[in-house]
Coordinates of C-alpha atoms (C1' of nucleotides) in Angstrom, one line a residue:
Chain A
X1 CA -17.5 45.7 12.3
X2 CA -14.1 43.0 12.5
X3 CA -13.1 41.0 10.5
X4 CA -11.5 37.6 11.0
X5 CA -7.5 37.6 12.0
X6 CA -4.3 37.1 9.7
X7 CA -3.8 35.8 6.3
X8 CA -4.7 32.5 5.6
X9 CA -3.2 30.3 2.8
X10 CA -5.5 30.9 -0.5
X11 CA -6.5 26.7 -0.8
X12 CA -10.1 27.4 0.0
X13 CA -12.2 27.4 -3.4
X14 CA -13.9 30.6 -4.2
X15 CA -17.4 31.7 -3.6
X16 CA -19.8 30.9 -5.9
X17 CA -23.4 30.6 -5.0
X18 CA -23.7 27.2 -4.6
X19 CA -21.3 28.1 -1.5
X20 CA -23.6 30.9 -0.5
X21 CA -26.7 28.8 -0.3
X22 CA -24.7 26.3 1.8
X23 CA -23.3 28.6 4.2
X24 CA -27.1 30.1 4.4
X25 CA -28.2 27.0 5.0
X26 CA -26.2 25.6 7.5
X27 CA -28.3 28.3 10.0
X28 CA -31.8 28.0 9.0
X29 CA -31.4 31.2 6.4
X30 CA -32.9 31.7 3.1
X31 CA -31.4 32.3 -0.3
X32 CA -33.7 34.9 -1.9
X33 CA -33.5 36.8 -5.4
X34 CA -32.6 40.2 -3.6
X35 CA -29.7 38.5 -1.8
X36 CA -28.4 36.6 -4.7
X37 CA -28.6 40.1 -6.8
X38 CA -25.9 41.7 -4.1
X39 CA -24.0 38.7 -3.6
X40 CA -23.7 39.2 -7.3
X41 CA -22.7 42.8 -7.4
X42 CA -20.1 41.7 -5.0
X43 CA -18.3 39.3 -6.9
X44 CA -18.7 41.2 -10.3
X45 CA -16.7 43.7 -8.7
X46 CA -12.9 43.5 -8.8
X47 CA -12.1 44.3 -5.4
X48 CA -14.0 46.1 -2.9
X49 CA -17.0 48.0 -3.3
X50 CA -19.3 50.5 -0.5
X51 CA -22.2 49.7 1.0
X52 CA -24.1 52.6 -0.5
X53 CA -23.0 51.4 -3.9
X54 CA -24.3 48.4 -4.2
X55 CA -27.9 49.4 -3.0
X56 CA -27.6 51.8 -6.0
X57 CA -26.2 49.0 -8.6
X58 CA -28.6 46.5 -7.4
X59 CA -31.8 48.6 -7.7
X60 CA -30.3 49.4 -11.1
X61 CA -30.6 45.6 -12.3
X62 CA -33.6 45.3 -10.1
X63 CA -36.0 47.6 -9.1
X64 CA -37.8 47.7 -5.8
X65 CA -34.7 46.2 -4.1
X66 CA -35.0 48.3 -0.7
X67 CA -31.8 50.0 0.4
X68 CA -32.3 48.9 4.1
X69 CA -32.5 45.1 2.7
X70 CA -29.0 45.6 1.2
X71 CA -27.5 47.1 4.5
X72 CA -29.3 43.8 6.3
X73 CA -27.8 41.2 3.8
X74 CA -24.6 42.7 4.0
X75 CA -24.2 42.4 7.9
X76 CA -25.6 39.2 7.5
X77 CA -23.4 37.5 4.8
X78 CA -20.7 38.9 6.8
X79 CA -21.4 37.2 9.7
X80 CA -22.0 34.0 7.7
X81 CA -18.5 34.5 6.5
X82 CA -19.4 34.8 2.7
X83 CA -18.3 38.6 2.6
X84 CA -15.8 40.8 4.8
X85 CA -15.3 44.6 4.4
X86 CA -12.3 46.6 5.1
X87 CA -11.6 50.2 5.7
X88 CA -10.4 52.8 3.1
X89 CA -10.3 56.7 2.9
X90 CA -13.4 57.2 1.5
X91 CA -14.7 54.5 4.2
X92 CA -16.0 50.8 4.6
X93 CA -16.4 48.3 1.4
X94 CA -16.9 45.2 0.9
X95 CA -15.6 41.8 -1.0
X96 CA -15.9 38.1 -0.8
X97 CA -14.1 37.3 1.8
X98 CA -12.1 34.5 -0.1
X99 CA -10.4 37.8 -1.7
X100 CA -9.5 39.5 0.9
X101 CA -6.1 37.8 0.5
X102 CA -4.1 41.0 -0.3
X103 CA -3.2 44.0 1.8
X104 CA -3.9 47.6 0.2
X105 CA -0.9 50.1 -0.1
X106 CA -2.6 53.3 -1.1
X107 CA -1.4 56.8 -2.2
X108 CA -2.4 59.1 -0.2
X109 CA -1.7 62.0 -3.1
X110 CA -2.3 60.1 -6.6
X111 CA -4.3 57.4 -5.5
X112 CA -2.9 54.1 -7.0
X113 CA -3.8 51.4 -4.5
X114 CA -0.7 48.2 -4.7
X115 CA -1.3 45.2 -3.6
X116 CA 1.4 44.0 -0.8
X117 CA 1.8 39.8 -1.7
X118 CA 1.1 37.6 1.2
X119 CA 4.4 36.7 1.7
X120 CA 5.3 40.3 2.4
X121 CA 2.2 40.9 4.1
X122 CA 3.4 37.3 6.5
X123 CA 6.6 39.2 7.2
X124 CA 4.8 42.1 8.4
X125 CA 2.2 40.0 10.6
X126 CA 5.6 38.1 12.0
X127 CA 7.3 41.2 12.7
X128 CA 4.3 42.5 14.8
X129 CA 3.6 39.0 16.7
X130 CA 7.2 38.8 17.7
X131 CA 6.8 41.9 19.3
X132 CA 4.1 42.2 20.7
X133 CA 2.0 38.4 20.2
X134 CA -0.3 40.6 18.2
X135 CA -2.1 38.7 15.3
X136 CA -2.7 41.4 12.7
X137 CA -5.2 41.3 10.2
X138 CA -3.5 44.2 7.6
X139 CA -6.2 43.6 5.0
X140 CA -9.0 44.8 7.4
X141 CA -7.6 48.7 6.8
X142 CA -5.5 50.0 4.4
X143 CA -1.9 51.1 4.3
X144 CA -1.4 54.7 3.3
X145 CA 1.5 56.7 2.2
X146 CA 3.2 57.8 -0.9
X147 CA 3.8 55.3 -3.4
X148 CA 7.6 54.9 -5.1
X149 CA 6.4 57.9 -7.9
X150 CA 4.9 60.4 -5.6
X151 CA 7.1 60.4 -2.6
X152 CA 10.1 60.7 -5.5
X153 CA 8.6 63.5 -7.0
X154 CA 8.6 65.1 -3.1
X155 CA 5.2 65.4 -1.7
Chain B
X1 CA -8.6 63.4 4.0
X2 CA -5.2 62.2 3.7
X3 CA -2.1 62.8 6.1
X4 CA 1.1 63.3 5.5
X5 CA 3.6 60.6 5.0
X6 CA 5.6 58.7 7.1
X7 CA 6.6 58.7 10.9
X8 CA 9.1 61.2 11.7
X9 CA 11.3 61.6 15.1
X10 CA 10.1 63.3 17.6
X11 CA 11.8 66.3 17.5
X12 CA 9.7 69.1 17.1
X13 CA 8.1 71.3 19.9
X14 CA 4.7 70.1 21.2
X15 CA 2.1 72.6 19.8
X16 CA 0.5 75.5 21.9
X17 CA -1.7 78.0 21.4
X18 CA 1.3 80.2 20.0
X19 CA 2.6 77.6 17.6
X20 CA -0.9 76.8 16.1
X21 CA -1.4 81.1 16.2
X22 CA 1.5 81.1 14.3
X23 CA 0.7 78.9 11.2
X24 CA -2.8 80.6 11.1
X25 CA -1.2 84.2 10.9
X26 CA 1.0 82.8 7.7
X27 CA -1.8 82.3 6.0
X28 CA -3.9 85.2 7.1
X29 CA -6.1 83.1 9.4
X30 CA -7.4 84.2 12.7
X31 CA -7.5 82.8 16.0
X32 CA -11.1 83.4 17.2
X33 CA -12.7 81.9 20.6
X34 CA -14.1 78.9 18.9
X35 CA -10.7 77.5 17.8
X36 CA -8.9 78.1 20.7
X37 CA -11.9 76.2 22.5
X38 CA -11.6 73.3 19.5
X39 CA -8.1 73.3 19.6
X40 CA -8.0 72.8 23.2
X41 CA -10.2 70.4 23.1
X42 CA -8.2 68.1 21.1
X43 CA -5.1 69.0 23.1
X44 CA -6.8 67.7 26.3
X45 CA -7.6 64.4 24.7
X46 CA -4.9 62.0 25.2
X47 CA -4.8 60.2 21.8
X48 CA -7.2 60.6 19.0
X49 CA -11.4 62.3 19.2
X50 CA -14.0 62.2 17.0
X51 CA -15.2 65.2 15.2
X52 CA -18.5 64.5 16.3
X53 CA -17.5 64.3 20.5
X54 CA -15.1 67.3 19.9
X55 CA -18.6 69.0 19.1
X56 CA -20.4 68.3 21.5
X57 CA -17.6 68.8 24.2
X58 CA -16.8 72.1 23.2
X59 CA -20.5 72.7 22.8
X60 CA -20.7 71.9 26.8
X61 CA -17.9 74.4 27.6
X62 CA -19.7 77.4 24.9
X63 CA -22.9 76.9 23.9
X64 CA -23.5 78.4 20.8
X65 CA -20.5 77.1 19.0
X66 CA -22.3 76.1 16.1
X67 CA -21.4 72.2 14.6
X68 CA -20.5 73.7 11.3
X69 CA -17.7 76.0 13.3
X70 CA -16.1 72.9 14.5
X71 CA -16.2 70.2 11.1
X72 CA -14.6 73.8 9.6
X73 CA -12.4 74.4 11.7
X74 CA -11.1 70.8 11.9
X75 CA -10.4 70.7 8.1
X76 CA -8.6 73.9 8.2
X77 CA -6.7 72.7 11.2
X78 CA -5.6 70.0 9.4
X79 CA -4.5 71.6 6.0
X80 CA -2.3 74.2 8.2
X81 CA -0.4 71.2 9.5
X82 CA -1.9 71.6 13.2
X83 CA -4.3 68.6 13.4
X84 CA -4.5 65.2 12.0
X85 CA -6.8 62.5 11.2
X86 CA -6.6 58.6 11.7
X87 CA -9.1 56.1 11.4
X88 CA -9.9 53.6 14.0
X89 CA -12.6 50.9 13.7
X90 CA -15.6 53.5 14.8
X91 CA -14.6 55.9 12.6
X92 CA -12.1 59.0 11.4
X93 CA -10.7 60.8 15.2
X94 CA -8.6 63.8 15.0
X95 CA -5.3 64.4 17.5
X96 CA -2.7 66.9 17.3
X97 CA -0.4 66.4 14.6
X98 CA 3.2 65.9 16.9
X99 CA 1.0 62.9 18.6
X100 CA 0.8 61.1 15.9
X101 CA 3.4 59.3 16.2
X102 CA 2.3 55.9 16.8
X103 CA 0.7 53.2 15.9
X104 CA -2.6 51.9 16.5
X105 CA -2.5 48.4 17.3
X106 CA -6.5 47.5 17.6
X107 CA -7.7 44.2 18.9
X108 CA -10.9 43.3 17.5
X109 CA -12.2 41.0 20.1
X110 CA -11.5 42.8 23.3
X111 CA -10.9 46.3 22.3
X112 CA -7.5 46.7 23.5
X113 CA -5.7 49.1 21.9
X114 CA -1.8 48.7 22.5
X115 CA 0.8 51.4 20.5
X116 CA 3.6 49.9 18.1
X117 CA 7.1 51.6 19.0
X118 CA 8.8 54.2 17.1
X119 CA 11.6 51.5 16.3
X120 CA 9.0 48.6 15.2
X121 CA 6.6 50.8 13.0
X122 CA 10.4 51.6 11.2
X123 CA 10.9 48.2 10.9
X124 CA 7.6 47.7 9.1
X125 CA 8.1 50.9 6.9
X126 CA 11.4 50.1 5.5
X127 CA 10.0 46.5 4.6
X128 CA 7.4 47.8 2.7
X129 CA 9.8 50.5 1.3
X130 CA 12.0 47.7 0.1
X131 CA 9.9 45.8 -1.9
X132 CA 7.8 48.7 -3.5
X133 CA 9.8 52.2 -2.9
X134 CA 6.2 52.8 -0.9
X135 CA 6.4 55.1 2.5
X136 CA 3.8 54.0 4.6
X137 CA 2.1 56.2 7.1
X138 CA 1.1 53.8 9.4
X139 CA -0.4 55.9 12.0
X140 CA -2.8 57.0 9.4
X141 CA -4.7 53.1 9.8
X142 CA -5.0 51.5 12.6
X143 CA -4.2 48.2 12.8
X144 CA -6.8 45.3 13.8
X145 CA -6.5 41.9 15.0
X146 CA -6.1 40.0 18.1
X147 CA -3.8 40.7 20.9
X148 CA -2.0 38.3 22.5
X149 CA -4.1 37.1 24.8
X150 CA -7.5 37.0 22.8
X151 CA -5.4 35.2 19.9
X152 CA -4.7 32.4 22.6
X153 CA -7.9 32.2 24.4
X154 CA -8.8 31.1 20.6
X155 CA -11.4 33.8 19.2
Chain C
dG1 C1' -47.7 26.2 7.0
dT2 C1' -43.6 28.2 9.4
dT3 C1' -40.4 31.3 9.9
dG4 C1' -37.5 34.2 8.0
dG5 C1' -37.3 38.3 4.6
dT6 C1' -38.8 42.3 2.4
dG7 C1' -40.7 46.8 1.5
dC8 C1' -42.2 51.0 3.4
dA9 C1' -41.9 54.8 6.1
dA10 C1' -39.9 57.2 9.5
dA11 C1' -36.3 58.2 12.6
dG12 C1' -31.5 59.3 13.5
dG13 C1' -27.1 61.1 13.2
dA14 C1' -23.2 63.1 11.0
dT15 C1' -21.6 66.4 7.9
dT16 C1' -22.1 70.2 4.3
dT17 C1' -23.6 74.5 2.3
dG18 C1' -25.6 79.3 1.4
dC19 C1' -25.9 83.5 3.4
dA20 C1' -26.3 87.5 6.3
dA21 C1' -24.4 89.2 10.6
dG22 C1' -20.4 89.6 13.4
dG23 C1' -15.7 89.9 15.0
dT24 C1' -10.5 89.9 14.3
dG25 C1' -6.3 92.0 12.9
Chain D
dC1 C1' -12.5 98.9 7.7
dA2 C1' -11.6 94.7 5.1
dC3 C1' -12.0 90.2 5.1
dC4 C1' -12.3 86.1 7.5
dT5 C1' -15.6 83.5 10.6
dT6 C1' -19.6 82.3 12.7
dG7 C1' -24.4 81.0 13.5
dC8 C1' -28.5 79.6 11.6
dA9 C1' -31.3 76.8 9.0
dA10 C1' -31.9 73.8 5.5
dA11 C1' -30.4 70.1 2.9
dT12 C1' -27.9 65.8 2.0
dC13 C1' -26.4 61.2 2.8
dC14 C1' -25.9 57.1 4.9
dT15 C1' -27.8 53.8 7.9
dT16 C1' -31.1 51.8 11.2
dT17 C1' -35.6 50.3 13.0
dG18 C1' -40.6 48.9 13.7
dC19 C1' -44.0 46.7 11.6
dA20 C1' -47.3 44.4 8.6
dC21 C1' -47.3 41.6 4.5
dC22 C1' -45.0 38.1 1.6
dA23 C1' -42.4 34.3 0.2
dA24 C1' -38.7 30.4 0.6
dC25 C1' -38.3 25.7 1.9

DNA sequence: GTTGGTGCAAAGGATTTGCAAGGTG
DNA sequence: CACCTTGCAAATCCTTTGCACCAAC
């Protein structure tokens, strides 16, 4: 599991399945009715989602949908580049990769997860590379802590 | 799990056996054979250790010590302040809580895994602080990408 | 018709829990 | 001797794999 390095300039157009197929394509792959029922999950969701979850929502809408086909598509869309995961606490999730332009800040104690922008999130990357010619990728784990509210209020 | 916020100087005494003792007795825990052997354990490890590993090495020094004991005894560990948890790429790893004080810089292609200065990883917190009162724990993530000399060989 | 995909079943591994027996302070 | 801890065993959960059948292109 590793994602691609650094944030890149949102210009690409997003995902849609049209995109999928292509991508599929391009290496001999087929678009079938199970993987076009997770790539949807995916995108319905606002963010990221776990692996585990989307088997469940996907056999939800559609029955029969095997768990170990969900855990297959998912490595496999990943290494097509349609989707990406990133680590939180509670472990791995997914996204479409075209959204995995923003870095999480999450509270370790009330759990509100910020989004850093990608110009502050270029600072950081900058900061590391000048020190160290390290190319960081900060939206491939998140950044924990106490947010503004909790570490005020002391713990 | 969660740690605690943000990267403090390195001031306090190293944990030993009486130190960790110590914060077991004020809250009316005991020090029994198997932690001293889990605790030692982690203490031996230079950096982080998975919960799983710390198992099975303790397991090689006393056999008996039951896998439950150990994924116990790390929790408590870490809610009396004696342990802590990051995660890494392959998982959650445990390391005494004073050695936590740095960060993971994690490259992705080769596997290098190069620390981040006390005086950089402040750098980094107090520009995230600026722009959203948030106090990163950065040691809590490690941080992927490429390192220098994977990000010019082009992968 | 090819070749890749899927479902099924089983295996694997990590982690958790209930409970009675055991050991620490 | 009281209460915390442990070992044991079972139960979950998540994820992976082998294999024969099925379907996309």
């Amino acid at each position: 599991m590793q994602g691609p390095a650094t944030i890149r300039a949102v210009e690409r157009t997003r995902h849609d399945y049209a995109d999928v197929m292509e991508q599929l394509r391009a290496r001999g792959l087929r678009m079938t009715p199970q993987r076009r029922a997770i790539v949807t999950e995916v995108m319905r969701t606002q963010g990221h989602i776990a692996p585990s979850m989307i088997a469940r929502k996907v056999q939800g809408d559609m029955p029969g949908v095997n768990a170990s086909t969900v855990y297959r598509t998912l490595t496999l869309l990943e290494e097509v580049g349609v989707l990406s995961h990133s680590h939180l606490e509670t472990g791995a999730e997914y996204h479409m990769t075209d959204e995995a332009e923003h870095v999480h800040l999450t509270c370790g104690r009330c759990g509100k997860d910020d989004p850093l922008s990608l110009g502050e999130a270029h600072a950081l990357q900058g900061l590391i590379r000048r020190h160290h010619g390290f190319e960081a990728d900060l939206t491939h784990f998140a950044i924990t802590g106490r947010c503004a509210g909790c570490a005020a209020a002391g713990a």
